[in-house]
mmCIF file of N, CA and C in Angstrom:
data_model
loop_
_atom_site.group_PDB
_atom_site.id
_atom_site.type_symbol
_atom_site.label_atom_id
_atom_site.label_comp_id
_atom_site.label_asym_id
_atom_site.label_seq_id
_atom_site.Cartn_x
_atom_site.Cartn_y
_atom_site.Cartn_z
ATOM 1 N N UNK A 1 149.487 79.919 96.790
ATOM 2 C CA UNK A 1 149.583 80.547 98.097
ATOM 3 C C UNK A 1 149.269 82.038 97.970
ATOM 4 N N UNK A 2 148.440 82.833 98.707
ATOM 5 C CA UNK A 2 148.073 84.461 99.031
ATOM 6 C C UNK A 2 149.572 84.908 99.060
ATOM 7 N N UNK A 3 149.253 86.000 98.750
ATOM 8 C CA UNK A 3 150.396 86.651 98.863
ATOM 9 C C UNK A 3 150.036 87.969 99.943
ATOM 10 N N UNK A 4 150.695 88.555 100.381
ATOM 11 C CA UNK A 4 150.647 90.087 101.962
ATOM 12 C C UNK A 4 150.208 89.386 102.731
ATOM 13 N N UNK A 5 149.947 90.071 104.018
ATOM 14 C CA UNK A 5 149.762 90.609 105.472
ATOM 15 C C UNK A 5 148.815 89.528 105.357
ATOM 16 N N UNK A 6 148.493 88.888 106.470
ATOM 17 C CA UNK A 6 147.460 87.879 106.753
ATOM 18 C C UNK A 6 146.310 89.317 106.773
ATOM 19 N N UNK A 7 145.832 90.453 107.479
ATOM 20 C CA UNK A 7 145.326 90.903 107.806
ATOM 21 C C UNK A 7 144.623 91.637 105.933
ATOM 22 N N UNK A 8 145.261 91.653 105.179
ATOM 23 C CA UNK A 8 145.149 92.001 104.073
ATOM 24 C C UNK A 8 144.578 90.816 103.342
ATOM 25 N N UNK A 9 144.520 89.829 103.534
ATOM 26 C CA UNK A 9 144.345 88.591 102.863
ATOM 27 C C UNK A 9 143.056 88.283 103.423
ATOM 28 N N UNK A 10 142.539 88.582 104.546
ATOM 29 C CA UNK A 10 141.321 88.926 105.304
ATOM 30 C C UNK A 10 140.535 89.577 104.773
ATOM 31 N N UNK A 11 140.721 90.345 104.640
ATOM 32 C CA UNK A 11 140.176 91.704 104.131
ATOM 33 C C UNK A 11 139.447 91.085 102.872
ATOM 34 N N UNK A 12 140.642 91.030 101.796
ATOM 35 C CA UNK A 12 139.796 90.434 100.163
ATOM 36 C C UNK A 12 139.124 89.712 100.239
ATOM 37 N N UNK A 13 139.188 88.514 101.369
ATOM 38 C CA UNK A 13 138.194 87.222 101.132
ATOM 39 C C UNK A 13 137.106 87.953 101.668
ATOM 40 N N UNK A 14 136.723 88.506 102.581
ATOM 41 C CA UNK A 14 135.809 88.740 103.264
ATOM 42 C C UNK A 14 135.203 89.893 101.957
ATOM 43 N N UNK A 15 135.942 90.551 101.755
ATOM 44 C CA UNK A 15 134.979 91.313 100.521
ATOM 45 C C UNK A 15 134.412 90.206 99.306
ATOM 46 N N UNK A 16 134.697 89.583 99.393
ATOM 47 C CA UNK A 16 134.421 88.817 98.001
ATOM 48 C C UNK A 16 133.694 87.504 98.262
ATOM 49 N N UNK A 17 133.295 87.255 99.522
ATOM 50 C CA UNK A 17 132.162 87.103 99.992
ATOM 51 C C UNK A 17 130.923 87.849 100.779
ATOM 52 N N UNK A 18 131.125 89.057 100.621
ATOM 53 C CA UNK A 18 130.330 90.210 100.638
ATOM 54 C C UNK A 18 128.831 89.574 100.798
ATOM 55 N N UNK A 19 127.814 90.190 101.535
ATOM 56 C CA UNK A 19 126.337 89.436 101.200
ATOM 57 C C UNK A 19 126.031 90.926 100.110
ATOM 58 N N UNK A 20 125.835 90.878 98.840
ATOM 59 C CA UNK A 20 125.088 92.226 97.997
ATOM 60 C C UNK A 20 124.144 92.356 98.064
ATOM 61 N N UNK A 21 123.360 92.208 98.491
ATOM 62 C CA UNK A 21 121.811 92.449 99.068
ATOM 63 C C UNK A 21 121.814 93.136 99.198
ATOM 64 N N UNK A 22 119.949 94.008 99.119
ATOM 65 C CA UNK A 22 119.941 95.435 99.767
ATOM 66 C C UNK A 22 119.586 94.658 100.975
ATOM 67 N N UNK A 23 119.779 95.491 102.369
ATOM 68 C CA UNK A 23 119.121 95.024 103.669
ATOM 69 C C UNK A 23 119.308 96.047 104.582
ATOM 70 N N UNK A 24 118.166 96.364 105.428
ATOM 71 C CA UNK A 24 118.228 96.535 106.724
ATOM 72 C C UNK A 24 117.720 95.960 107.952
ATOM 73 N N UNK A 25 118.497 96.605 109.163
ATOM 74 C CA UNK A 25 118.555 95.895 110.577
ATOM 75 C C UNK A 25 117.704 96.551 111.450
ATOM 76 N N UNK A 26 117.631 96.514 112.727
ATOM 77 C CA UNK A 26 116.417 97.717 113.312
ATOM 78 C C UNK A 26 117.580 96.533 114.779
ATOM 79 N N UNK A 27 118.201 97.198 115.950
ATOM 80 C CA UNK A 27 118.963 96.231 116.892
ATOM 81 C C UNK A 27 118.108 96.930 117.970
ATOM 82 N N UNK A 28 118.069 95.873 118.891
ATOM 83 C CA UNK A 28 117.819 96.418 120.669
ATOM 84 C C UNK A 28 116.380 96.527 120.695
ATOM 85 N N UNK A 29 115.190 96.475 119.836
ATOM 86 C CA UNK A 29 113.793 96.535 119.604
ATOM 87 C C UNK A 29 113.209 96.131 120.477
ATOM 88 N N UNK A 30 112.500 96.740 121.318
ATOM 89 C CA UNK A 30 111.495 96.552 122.819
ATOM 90 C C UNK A 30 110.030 95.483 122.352
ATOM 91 N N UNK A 31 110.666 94.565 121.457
ATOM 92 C CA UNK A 31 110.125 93.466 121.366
ATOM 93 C C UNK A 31 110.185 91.850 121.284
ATOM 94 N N UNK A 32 109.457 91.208 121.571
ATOM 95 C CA UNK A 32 109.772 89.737 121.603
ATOM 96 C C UNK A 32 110.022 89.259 120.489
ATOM 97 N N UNK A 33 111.251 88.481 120.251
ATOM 98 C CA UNK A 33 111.585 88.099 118.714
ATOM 99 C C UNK A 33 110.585 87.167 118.588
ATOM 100 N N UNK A 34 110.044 86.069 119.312
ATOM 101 C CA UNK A 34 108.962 85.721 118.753
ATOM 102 C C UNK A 34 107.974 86.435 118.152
ATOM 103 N N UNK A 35 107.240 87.050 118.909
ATOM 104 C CA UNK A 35 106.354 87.872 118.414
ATOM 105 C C UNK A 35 106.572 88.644 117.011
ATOM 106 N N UNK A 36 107.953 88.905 116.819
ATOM 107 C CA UNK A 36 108.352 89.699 115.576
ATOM 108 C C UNK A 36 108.357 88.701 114.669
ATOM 109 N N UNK A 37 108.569 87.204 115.045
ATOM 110 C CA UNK A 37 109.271 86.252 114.048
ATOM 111 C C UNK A 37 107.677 85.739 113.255
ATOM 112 N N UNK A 38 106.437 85.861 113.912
ATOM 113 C CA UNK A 38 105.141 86.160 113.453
ATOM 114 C C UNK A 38 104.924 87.123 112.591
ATOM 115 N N UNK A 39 104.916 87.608 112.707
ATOM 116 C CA UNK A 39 104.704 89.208 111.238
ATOM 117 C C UNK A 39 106.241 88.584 110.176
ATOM 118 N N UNK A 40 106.693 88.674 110.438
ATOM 119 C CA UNK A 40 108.110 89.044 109.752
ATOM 120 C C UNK A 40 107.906 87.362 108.204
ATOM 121 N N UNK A 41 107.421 85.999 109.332
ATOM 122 C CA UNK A 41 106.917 85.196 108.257
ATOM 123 C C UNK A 41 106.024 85.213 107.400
ATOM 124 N N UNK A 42 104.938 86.134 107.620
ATOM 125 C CA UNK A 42 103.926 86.484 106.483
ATOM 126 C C UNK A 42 104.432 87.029 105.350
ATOM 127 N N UNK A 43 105.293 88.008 105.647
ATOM 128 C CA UNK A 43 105.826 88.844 104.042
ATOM 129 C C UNK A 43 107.167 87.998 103.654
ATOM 130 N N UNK A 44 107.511 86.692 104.156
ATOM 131 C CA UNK A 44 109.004 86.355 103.917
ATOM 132 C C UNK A 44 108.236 85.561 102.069
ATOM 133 N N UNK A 45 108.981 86.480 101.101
ATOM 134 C CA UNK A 45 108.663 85.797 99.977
ATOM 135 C C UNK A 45 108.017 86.648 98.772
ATOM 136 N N UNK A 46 107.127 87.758 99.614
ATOM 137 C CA UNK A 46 106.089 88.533 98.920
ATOM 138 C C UNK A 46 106.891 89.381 98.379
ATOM 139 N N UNK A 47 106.665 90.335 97.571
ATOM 140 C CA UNK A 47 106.685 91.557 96.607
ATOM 141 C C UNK A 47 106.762 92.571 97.784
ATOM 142 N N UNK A 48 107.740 93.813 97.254
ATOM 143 C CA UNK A 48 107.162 95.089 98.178
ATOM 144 C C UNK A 48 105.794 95.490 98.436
ATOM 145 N N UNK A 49 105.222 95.518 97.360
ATOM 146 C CA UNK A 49 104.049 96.287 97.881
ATOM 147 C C UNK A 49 103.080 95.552 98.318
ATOM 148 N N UNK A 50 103.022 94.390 97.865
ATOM 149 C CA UNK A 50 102.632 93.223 99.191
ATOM 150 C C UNK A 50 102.686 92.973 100.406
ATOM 151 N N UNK A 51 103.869 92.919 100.943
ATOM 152 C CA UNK A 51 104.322 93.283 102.303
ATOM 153 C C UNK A 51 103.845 94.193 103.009
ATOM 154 N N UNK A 52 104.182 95.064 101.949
ATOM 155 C CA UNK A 52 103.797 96.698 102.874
ATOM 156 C C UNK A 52 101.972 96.447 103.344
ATOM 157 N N UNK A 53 101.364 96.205 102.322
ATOM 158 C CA UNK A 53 100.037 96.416 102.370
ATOM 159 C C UNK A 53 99.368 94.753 103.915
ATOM 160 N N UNK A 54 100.667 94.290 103.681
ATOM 161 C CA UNK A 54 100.321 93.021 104.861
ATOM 162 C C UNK A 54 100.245 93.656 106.184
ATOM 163 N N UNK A 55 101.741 94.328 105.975
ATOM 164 C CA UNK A 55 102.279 95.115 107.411
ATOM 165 C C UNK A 55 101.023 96.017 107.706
ATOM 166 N N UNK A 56 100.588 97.160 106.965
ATOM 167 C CA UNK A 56 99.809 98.141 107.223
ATOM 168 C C UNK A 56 98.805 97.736 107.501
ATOM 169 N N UNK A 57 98.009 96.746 107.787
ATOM 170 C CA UNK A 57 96.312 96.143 108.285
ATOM 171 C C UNK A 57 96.846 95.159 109.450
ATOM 172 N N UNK A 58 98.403 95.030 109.581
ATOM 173 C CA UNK A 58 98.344 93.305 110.610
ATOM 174 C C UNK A 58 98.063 94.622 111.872
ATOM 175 N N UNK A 59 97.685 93.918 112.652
ATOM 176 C CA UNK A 59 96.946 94.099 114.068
ATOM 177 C C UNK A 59 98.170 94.498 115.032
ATOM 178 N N UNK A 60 98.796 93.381 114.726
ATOM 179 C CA UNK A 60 100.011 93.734 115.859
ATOM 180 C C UNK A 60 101.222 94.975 115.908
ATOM 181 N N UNK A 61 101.924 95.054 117.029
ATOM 182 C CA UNK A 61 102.808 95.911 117.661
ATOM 183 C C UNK A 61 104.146 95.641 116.959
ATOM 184 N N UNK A 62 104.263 94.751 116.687
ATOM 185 C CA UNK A 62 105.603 94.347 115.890
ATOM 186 C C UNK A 62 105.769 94.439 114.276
ATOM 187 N N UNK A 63 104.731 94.837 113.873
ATOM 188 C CA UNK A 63 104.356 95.027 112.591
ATOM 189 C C UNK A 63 104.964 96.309 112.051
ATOM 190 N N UNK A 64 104.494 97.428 112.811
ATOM 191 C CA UNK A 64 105.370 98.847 112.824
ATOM 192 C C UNK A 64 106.235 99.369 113.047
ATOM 193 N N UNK A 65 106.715 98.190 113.455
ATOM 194 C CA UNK A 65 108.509 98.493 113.678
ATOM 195 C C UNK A 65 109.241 97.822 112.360
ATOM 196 N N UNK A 66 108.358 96.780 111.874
ATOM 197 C CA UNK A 66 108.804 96.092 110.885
ATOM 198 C C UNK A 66 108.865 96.897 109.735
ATOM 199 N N UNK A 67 107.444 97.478 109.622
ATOM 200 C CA UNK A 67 107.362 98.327 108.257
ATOM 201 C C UNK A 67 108.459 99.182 108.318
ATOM 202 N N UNK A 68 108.822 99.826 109.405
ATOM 203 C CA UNK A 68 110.026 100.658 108.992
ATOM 204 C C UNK A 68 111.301 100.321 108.578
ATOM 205 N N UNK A 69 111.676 99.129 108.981
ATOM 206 C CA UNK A 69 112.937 98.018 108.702
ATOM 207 C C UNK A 69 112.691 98.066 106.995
ATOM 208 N N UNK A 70 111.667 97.619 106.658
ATOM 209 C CA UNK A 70 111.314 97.614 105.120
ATOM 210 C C UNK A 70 111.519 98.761 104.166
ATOM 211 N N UNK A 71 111.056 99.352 104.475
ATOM 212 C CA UNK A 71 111.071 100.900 104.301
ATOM 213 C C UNK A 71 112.825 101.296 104.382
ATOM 214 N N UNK A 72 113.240 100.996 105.117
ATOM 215 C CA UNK A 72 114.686 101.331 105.150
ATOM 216 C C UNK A 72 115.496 100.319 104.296
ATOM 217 N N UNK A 73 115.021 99.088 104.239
ATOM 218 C CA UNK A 73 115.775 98.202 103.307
ATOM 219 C C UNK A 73 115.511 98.978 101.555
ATOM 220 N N UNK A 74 114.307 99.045 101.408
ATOM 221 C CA UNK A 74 114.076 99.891 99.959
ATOM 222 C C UNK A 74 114.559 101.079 99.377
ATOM 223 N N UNK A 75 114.723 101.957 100.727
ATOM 224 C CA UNK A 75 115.883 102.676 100.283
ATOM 225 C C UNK A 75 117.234 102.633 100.093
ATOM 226 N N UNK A 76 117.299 101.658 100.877
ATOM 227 C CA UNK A 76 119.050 101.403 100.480
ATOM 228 C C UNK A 76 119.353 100.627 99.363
ATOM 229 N N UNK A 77 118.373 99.828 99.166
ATOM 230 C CA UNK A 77 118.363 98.974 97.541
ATOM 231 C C UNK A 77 118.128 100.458 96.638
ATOM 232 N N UNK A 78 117.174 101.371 96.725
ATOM 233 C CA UNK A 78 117.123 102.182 95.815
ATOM 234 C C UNK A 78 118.463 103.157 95.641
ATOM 235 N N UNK A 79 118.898 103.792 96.668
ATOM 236 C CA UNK A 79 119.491 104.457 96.978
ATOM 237 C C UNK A 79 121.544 104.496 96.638
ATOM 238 N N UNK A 80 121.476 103.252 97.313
ATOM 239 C CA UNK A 80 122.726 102.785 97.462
ATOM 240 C C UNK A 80 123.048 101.483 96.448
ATOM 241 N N UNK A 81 121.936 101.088 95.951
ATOM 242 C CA UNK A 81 122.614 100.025 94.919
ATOM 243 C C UNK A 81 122.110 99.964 93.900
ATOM 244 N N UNK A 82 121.281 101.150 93.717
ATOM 245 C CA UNK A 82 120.276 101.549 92.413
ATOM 246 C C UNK A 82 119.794 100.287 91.541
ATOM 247 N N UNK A 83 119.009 99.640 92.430
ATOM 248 C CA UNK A 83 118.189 99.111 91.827
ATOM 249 C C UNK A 83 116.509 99.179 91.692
ATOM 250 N N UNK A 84 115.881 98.782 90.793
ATOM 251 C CA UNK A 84 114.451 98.875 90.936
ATOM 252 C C UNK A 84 113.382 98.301 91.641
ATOM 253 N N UNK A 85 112.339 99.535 92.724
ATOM 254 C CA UNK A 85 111.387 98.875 93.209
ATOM 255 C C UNK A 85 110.989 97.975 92.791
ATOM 256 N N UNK A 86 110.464 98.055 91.731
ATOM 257 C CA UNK A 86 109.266 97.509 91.049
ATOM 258 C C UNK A 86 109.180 95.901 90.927
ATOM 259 N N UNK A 87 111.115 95.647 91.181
ATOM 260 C CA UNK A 87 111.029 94.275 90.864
ATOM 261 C C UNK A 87 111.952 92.988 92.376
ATOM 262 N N UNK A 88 111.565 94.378 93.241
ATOM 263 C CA UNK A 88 112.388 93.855 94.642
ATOM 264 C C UNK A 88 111.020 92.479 95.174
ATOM 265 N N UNK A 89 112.107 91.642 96.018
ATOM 266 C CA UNK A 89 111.136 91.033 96.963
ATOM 267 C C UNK A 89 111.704 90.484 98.152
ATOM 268 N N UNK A 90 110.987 90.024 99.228
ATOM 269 C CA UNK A 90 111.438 90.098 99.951
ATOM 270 C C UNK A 90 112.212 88.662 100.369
ATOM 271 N N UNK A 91 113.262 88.643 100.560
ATOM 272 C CA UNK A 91 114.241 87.287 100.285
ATOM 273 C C UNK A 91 114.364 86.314 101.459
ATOM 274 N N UNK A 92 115.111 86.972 102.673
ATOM 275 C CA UNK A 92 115.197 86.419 103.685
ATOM 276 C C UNK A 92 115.019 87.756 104.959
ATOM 277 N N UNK A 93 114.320 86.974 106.177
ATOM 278 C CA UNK A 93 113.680 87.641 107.268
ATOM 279 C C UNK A 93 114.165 87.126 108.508
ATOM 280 N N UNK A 94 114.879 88.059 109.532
ATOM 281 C CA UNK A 94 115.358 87.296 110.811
ATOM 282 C C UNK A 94 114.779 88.186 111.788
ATOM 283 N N UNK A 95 114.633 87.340 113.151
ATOM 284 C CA UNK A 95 114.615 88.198 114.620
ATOM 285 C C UNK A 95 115.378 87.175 115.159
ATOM 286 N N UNK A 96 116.459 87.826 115.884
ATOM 287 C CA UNK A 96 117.339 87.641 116.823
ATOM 288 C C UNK A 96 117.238 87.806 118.074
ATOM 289 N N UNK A 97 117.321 87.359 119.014
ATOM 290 C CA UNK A 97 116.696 87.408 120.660
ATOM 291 C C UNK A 97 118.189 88.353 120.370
ATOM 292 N N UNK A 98 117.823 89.752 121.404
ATOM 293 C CA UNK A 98 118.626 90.572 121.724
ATOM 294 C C UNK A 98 118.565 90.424 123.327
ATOM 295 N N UNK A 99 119.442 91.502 124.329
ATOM 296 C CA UNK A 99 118.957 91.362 125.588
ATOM 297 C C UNK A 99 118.436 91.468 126.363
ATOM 298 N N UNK A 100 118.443 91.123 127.042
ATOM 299 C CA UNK A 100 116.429 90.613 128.084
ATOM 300 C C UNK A 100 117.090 92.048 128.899
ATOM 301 N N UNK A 101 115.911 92.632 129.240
ATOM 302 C CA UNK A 101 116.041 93.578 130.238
ATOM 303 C C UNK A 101 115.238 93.086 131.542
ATOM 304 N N UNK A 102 116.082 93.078 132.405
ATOM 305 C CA UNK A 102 115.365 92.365 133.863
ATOM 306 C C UNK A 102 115.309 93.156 134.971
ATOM 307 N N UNK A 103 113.792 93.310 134.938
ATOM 308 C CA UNK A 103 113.186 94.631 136.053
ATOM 309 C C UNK A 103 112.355 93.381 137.183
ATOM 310 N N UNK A 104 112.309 93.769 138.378
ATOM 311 C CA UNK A 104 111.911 93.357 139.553
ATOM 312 C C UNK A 104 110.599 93.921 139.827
ATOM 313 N N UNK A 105 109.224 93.405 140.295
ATOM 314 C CA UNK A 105 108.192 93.713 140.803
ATOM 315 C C UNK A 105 107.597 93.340 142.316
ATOM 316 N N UNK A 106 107.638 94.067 142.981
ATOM 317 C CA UNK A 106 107.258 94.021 144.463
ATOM 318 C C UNK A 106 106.262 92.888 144.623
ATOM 319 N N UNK A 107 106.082 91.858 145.256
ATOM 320 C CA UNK A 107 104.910 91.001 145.463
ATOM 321 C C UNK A 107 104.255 90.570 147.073
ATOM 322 N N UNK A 108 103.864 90.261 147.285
ATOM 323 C CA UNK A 108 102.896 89.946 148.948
ATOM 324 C C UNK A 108 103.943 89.214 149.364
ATOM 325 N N UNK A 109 104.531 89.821 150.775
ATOM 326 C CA UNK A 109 104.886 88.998 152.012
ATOM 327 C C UNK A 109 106.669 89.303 151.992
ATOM 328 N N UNK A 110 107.171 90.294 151.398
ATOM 329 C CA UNK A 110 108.407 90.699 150.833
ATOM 330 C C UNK A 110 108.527 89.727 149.730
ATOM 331 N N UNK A 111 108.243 89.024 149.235
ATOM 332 C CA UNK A 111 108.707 88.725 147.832
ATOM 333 C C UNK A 111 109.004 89.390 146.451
ATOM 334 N N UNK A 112 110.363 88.975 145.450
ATOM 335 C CA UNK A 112 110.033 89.993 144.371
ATOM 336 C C UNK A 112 109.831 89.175 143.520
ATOM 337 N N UNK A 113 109.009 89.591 141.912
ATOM 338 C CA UNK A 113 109.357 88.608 141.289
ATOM 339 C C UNK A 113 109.804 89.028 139.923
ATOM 340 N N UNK A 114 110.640 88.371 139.106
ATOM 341 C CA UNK A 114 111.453 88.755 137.942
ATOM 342 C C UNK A 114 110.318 89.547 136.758
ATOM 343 N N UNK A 115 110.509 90.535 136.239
ATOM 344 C CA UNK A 115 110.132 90.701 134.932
ATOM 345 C C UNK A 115 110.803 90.762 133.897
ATOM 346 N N UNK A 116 111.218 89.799 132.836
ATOM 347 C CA UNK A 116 111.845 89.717 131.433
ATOM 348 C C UNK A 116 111.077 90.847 130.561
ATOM 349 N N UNK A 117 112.345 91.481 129.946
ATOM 350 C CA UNK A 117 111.293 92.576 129.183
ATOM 351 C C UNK A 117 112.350 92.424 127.849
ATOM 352 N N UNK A 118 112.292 91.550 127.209
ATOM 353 C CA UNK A 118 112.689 91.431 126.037
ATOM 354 C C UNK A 118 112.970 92.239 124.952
ATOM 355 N N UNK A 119 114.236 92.266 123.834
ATOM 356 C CA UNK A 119 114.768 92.832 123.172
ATOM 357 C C UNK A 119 114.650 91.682 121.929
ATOM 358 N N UNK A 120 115.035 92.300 120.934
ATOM 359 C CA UNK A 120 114.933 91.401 119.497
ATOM 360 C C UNK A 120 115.924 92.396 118.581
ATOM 361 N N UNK A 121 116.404 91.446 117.512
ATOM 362 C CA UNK A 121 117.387 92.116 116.535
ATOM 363 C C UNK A 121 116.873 91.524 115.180
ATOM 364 N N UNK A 122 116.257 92.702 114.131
ATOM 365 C CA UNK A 122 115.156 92.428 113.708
ATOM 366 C C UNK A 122 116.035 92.609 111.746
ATOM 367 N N UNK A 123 116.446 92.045 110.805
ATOM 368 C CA UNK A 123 116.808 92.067 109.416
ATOM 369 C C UNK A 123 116.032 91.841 108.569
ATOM 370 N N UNK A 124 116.232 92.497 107.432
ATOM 371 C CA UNK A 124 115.233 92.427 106.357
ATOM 372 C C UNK A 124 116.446 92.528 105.472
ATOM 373 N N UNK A 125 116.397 91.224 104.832
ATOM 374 C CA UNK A 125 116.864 91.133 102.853
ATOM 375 C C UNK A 125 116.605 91.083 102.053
ATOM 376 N N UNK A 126 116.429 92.151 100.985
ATOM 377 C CA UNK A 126 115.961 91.920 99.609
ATOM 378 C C UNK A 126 116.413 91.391 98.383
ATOM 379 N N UNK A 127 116.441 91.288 97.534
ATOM 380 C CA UNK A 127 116.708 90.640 96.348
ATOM 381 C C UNK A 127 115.861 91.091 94.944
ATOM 382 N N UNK A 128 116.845 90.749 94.057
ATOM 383 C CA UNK A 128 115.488 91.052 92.649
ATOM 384 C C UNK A 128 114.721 89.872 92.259
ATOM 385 N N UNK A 129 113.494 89.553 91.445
ATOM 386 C CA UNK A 129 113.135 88.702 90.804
ATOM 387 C C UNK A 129 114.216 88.614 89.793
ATOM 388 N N UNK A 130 113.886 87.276 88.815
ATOM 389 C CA UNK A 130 114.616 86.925 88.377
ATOM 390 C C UNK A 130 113.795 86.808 86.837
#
């Protein structure tokens, strides 16, 4: 049986299932998680500088928001958990439907009609080779 405070007993488990990954998030992104969930599967797997060099030629709008998510995950692996570029990759990749922003457009005869303007919640996890 645990011993203290339920609230203390919380606490340890939850640390000690910790995710240690380096990772970063990018929340509220004025983009369609689909659209993100496209870019984001090309580099799910690759090497840093793979990725990067995917991100930097893909065509799309969601790509440059991504590279920076990346970019921020590498520093915090470098930074905060001192580990080495050289041997990061990229582990697991999410977009999360965040919330729809819903704007109205004037149409013929008094009608309005809805515009969805979508949000996404965008993670990047790294890992070392092995």
């Amino acid at each position: 049986m645990s011993k203290g405070h339920r609230s203390q007993i919380k606490r340890d488990r939850n640390e000690q299932n910790k995710d240690r990954r380096a990772q970063a998030h990018a929340k509220f992104v004025r983009v369609s998680d689909t659209k993100a969930r496209i870019v984001l599967e090309q580099i799910k797997g690759k090497s840093i500088g793979e990725a990067m060099a995917i991100l930097a030629y893909s065509p799309r709008y969601a790509a440059e928001i991504i590279e920076k998510v990346l970019k921020s995950a590498v520093a915090n692996a470098e930074n905060n958990l001192e580990l080495d570029v050289n041997d990061l990759y990229v582990a697991d990749v999410f977009a999360n439907q965040g919330p729809t922003l819903k704007r109205i457009r004037p149409r013929a005869q008094g009608r309005a009609y809805r515009i969805n303007k979508k949000t996404a919640h965008i993670s990047i996890y790294l890992d070392e080779k092995k």
